[in-house]
Coordinates of C-alpha atoms and ligand atoms in Angstrom, one line a residue:
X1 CA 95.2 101.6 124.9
X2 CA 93.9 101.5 128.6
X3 CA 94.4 98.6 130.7
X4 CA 91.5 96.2 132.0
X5 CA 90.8 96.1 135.4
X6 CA 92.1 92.8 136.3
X7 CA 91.2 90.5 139.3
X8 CA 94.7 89.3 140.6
X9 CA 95.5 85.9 141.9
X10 CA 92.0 84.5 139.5
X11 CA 94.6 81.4 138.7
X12 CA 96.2 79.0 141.4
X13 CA 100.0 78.1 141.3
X14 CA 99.2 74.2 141.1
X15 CA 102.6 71.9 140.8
X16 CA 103.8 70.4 137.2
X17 CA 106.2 67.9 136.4
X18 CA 109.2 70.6 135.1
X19 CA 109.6 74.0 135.8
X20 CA 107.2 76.4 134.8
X21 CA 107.9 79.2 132.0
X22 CA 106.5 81.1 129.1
X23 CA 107.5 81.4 125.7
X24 CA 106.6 84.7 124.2
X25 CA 106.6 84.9 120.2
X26 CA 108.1 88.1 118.4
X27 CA 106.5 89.7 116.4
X28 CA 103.3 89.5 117.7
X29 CA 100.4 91.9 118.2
X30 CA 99.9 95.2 116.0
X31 CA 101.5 95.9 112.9
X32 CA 101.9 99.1 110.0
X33 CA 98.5 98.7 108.8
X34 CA 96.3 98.4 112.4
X35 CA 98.6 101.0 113.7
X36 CA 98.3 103.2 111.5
X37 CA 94.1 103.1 111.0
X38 CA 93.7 103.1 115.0
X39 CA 95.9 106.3 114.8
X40 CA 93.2 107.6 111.7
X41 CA 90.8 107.5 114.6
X42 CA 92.3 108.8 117.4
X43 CA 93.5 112.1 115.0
X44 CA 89.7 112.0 113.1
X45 CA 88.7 112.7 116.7
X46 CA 91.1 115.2 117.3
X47 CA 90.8 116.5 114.1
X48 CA 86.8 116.8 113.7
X49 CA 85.4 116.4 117.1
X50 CA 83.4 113.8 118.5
X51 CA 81.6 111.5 116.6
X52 CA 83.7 110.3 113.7
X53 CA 81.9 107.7 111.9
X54 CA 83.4 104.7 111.0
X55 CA 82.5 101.8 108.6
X56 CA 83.1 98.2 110.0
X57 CA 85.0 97.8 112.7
X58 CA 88.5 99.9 112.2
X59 CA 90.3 96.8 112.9
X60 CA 89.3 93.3 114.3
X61 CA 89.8 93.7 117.9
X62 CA 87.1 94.0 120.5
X63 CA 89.0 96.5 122.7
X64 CA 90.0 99.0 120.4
X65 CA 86.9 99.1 119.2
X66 CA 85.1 99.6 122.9
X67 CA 88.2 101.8 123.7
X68 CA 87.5 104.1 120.5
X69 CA 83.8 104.3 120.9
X70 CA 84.4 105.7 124.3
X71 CA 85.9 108.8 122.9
X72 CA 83.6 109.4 120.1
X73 CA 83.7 107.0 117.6
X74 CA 80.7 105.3 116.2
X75 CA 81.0 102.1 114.0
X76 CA 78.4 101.6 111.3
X77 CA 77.9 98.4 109.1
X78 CA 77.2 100.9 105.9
X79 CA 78.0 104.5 104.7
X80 CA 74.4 104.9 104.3
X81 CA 74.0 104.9 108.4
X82 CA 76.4 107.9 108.6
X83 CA 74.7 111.7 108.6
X84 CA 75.0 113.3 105.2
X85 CA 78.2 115.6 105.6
X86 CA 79.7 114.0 108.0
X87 CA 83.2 112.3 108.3
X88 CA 83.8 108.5 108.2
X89 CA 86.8 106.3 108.2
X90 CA 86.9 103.7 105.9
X91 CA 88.2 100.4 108.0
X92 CA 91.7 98.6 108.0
X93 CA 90.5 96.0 105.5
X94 CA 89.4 98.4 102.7
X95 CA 86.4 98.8 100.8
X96 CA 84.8 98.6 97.3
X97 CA 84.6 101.3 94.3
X98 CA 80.7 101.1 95.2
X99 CA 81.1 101.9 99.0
X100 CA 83.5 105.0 97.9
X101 CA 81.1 106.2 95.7
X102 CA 77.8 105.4 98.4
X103 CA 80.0 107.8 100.4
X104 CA 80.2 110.7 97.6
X105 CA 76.2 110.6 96.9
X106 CA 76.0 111.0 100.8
X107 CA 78.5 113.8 100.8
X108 CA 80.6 112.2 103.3
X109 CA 84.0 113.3 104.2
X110 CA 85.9 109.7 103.8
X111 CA 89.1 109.6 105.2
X112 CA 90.1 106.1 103.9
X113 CA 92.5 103.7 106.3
X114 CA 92.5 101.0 104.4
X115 CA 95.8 99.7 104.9
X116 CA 98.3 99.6 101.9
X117 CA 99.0 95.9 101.6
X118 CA 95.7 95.4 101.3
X119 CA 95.3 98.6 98.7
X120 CA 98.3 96.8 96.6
X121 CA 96.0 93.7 96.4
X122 CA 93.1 95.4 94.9
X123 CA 95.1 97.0 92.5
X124 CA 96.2 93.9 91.0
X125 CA 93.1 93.0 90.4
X126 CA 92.3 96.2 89.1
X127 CA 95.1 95.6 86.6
X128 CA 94.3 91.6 86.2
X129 CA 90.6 92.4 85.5
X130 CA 91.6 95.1 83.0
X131 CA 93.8 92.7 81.0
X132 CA 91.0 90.4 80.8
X133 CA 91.9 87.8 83.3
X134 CA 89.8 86.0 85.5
X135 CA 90.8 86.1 89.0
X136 CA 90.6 83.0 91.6
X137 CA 90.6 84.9 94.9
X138 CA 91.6 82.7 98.0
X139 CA 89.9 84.1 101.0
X140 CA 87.1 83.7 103.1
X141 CA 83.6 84.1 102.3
X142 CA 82.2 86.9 104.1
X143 CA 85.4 88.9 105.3
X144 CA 85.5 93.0 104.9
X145 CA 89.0 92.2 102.9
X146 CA 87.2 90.1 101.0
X147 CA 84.1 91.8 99.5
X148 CA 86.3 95.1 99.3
X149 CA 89.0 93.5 97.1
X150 CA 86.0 91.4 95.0
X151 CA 84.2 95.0 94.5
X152 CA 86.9 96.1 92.4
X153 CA 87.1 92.9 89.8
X154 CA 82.9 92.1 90.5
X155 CA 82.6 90.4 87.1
X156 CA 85.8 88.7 86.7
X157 CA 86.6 86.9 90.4
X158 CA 85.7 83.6 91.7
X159 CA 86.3 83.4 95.6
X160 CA 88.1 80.0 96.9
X161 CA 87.1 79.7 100.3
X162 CA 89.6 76.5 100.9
X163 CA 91.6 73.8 99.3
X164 CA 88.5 71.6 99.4
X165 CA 86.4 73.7 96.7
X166 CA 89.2 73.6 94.2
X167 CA 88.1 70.6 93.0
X168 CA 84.2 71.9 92.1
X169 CA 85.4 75.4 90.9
X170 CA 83.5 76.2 87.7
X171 CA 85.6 79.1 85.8
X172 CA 85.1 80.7 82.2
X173 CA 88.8 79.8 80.5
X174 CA 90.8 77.4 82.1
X175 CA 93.6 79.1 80.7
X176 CA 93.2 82.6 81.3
X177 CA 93.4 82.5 85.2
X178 CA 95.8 84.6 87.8
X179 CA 95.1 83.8 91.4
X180 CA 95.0 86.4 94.4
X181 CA 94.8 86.3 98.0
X182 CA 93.2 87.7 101.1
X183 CA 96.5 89.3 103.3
X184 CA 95.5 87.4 106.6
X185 CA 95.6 83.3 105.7
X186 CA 97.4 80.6 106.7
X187 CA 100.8 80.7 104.3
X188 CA 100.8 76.9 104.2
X189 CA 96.9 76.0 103.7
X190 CA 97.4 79.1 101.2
X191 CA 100.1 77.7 99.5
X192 CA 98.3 74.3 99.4
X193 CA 95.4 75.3 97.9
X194 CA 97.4 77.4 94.9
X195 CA 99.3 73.7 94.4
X196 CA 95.4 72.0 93.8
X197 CA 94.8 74.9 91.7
X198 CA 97.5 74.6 89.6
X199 CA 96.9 70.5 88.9
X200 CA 93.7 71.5 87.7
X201 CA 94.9 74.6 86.3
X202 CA 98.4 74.1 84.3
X203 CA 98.5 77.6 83.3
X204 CA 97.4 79.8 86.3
X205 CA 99.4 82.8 87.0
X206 CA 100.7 84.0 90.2
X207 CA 100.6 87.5 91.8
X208 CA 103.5 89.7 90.8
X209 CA 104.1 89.1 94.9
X210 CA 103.0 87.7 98.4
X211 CA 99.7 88.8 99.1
X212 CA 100.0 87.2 102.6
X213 CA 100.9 90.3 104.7
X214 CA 104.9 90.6 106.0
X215 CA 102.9 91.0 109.7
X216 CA 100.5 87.5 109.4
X217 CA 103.7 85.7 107.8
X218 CA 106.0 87.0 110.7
X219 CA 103.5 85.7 113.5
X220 CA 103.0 83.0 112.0
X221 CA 107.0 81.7 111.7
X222 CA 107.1 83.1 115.4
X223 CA 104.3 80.9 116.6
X224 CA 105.7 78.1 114.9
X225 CA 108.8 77.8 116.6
X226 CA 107.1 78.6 119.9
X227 CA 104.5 75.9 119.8
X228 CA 107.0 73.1 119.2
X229 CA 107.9 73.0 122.6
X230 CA 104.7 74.4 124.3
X231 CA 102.2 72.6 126.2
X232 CA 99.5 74.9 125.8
X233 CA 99.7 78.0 123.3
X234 CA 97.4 81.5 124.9
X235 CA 96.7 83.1 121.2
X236 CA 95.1 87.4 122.8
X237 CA 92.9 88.1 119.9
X238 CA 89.6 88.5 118.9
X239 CA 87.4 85.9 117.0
X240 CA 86.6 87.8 113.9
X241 CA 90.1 88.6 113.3
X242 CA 91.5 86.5 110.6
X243 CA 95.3 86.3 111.3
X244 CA 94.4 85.7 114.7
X245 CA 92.6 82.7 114.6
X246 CA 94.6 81.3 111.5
X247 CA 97.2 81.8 114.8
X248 CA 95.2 78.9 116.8
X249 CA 95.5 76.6 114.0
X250 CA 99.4 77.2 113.2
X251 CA 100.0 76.1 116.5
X252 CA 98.5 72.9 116.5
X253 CA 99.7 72.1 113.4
X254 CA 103.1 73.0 114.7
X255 CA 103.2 70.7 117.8
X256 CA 101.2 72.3 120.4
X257 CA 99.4 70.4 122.6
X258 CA 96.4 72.7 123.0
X259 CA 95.5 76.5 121.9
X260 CA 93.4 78.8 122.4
X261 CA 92.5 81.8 121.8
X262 CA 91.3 84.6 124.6
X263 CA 90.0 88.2 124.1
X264 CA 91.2 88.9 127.8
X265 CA 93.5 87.3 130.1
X266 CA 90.2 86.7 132.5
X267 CA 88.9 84.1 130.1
X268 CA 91.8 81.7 130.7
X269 CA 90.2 78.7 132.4
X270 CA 92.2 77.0 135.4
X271 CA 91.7 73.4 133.0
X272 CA 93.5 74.7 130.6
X273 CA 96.8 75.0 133.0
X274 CA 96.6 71.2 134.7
X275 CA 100.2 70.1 133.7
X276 CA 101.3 72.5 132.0
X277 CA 104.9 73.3 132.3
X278 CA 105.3 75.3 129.0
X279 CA 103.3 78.0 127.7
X280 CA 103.8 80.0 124.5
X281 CA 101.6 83.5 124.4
X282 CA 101.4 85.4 121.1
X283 CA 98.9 88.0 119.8
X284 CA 97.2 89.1 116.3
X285 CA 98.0 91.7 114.2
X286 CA 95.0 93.8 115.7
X287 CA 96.2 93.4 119.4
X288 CA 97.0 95.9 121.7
X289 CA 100.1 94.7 123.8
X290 CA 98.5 95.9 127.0
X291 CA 96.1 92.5 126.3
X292 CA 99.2 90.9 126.4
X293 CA 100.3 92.2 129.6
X294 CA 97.3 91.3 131.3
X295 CA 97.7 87.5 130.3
X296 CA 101.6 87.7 131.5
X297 CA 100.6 88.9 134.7
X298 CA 97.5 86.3 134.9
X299 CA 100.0 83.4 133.9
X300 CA 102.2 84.3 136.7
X301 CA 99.8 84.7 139.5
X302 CA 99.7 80.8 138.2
X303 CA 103.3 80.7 138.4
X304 CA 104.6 80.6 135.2
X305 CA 106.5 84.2 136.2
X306 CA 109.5 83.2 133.9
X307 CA 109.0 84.3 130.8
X308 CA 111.4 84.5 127.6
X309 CA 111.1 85.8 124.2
X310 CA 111.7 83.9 121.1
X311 CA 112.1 86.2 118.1
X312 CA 112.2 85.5 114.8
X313 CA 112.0 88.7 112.7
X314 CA 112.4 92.3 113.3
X315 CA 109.6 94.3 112.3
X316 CA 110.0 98.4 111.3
X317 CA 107.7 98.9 108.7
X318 CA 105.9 102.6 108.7
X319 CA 102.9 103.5 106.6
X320 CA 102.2 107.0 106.1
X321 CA 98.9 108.4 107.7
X322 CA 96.3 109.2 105.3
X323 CA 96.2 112.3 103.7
X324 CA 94.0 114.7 105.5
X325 CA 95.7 113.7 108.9
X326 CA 99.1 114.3 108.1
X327 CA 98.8 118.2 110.0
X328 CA 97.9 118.5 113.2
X329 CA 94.5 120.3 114.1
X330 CA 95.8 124.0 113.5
X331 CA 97.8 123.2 110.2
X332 CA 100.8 122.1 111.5
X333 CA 103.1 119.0 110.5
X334 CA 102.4 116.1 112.7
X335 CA 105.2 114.2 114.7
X336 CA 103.3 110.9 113.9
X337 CA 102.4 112.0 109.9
X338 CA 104.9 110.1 108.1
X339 CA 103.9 107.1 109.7
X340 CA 103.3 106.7 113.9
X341 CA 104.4 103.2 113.8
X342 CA 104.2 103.0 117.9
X343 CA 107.5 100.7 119.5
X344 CA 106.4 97.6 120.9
X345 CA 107.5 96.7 124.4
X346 CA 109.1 93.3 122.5
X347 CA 110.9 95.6 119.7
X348 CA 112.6 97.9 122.6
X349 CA 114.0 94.8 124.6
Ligands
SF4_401 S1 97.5 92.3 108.9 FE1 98.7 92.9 107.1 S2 97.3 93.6 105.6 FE2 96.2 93.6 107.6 S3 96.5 95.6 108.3 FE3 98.2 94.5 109.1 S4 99.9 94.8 107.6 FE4 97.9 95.4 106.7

């Protein structure tokens, strides 16, 4: 991803009581799934030509999305925007049966980038709805993730938006429930609501595993450590993006004295930096680590030039590319086909 142009020295050192330093959570910033779909792009370009359609935004980050409609791509809200015949890339988050098929009758070429976490998801409920189970989906209203994995159970899911509708949730057989989740949420406001469920619910099921995503579970752990001793916790991410803004909230809950989140280092306000001797910088799952970069070298033109990493996992998940990108344009095998997990600057220190 290119760099912004950044205005140097925006920030004034100002003296704090202590010294000055940043905390840096690992892992942060883009994991399997993002990677991979960004990649779908860049080789549907490549592959096809300029313009690749694509539905929703490929991932939820403002950047790669401005970055990837400057060489060709063009995001749609629906298949039914896209030229018959031409190529489209389902998003990150997945879709429904009925958008796959509103692609067919339009005789679109769908190359589908839905990431594989979330593809696991709505096969369960696939499988749930098919054994006759009624699904209690924990998400949020409104999300891509959400209406994709919905689609595929439309009859037999009841969303649960937060801990605070468990309590009004109207569902056909007490009895007969298994609950599911959205792979971007808050573990413990998650895990919180599935404990509300089950008082009202004795007999609800779990998944077979985590829906919660390995990457929004790792970032979260990382931020939680790093915002115990932060005064102010810079979250790079952009404000539709789920895991990122669950980010924000971890760290308050988690002893932060303030967070917030930034799409760009530029929007970091002076205010935020009066008496501020510690500050932790972490990134969502859709971030570029150049947007990282930019804030680093913003926070030290304020001083805080120190800057140390605090890791809590190691990440090497790789997801194979989808199908039709696998070969490069002429046929041959692709270095990145098996996967083109990218190493982040933090996973090579
Ligand atoms: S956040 Fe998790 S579910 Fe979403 S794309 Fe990344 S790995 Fe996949």
């Amino acid at each position: 991803m290119p760099r912004v142009p950044a205005v140097r020295n925006r920030l004034k050192d100002t003296p704090v009581a202590g010294t000055k330093r940043v905390l840096l959570a690992a892992p942060r910033g883009y994991c399997a799934g993002v990677d991979r779909a960004v990649i779908a792009v860049e080789k549907a370009l490549q592959h096809y030509g300029a313009p690749v359609y694509v539905r929703k935004q490929i991932v939820h980050n403002i950047h790669v999305v401005s970055t990837l409609e400057k060489q060709g791509a063009i995001f749609v809200d629906e298949v039914e925007e896209v030229p018959v015949g031409s190529h489209v890339v389902f998003s990150a988050h997945g879709v429904s049966p009925a958008v796959v098929q509103g692609a067919a009758d339009r005789d679109l070429q769908a190359i589908d980038a839905t990431c594989p976490l979330v593809t696991k998801v709505h096969r369960e409920a696939v499988r749930f709805s098919k054994a006759d189970r009624h699904i209690l989906l924990i998400g949020h209203a409104g999300h891509e993730e959400v209406e994709g994995t919905m689609g595929h159970a439309p009859d037999q899911t009841t969303l649960v938006n937060s801990p605070a509708d468990v309590a009004t949730l109207v569902v056909p057989d007490p009895d007969n429930l298994v609950w599911l989740s959205q792979t971007t949420l808050s573990v413990d406001e998650t895990m919180e609501t599935v404990r509300l469920l089950r008082e009202r619910f004795p007999n609800l099921q779990d998944p077979p595993s985590d829906d919660i995503c390995y990457a929004t579970q790792n970032r979260q752990v990382a931020i939680k450590k790093v915002a115990q001793d932060a005064d102010l916790v810079i979250v790079v991410g952009s404000a539709n993006s789920s895991n990122t803004v669950r980010l924000v909230d971890v760290a308050l809950e988690y002893g932060a004295k303030a967070a917030y989140r930034v799409d760009y280092a530029s929007e970091i306000k002076q205010e935020w930096l009066d008496g501020v001797a510690t500050v932790g910088v972490t990134s969502g799952a859709s971030v570029p680590e150049v947007l990282v970069q930019e804030v680093l070298d913003d926070l030290a033109d304020a001083g805080y030039g120190s800057v140390s990493q605090v890791v809590t996992a190691e990440e090497d998940l790789m997801f194979s590319l989808p199908k039709e990108l696998r070969k490069d344009a002429d046929g041959n095998p692709d270095e990145r086909g098996l996967g083109g997990r990218r190493k982040l600057d933090w996973q090579l220190k």
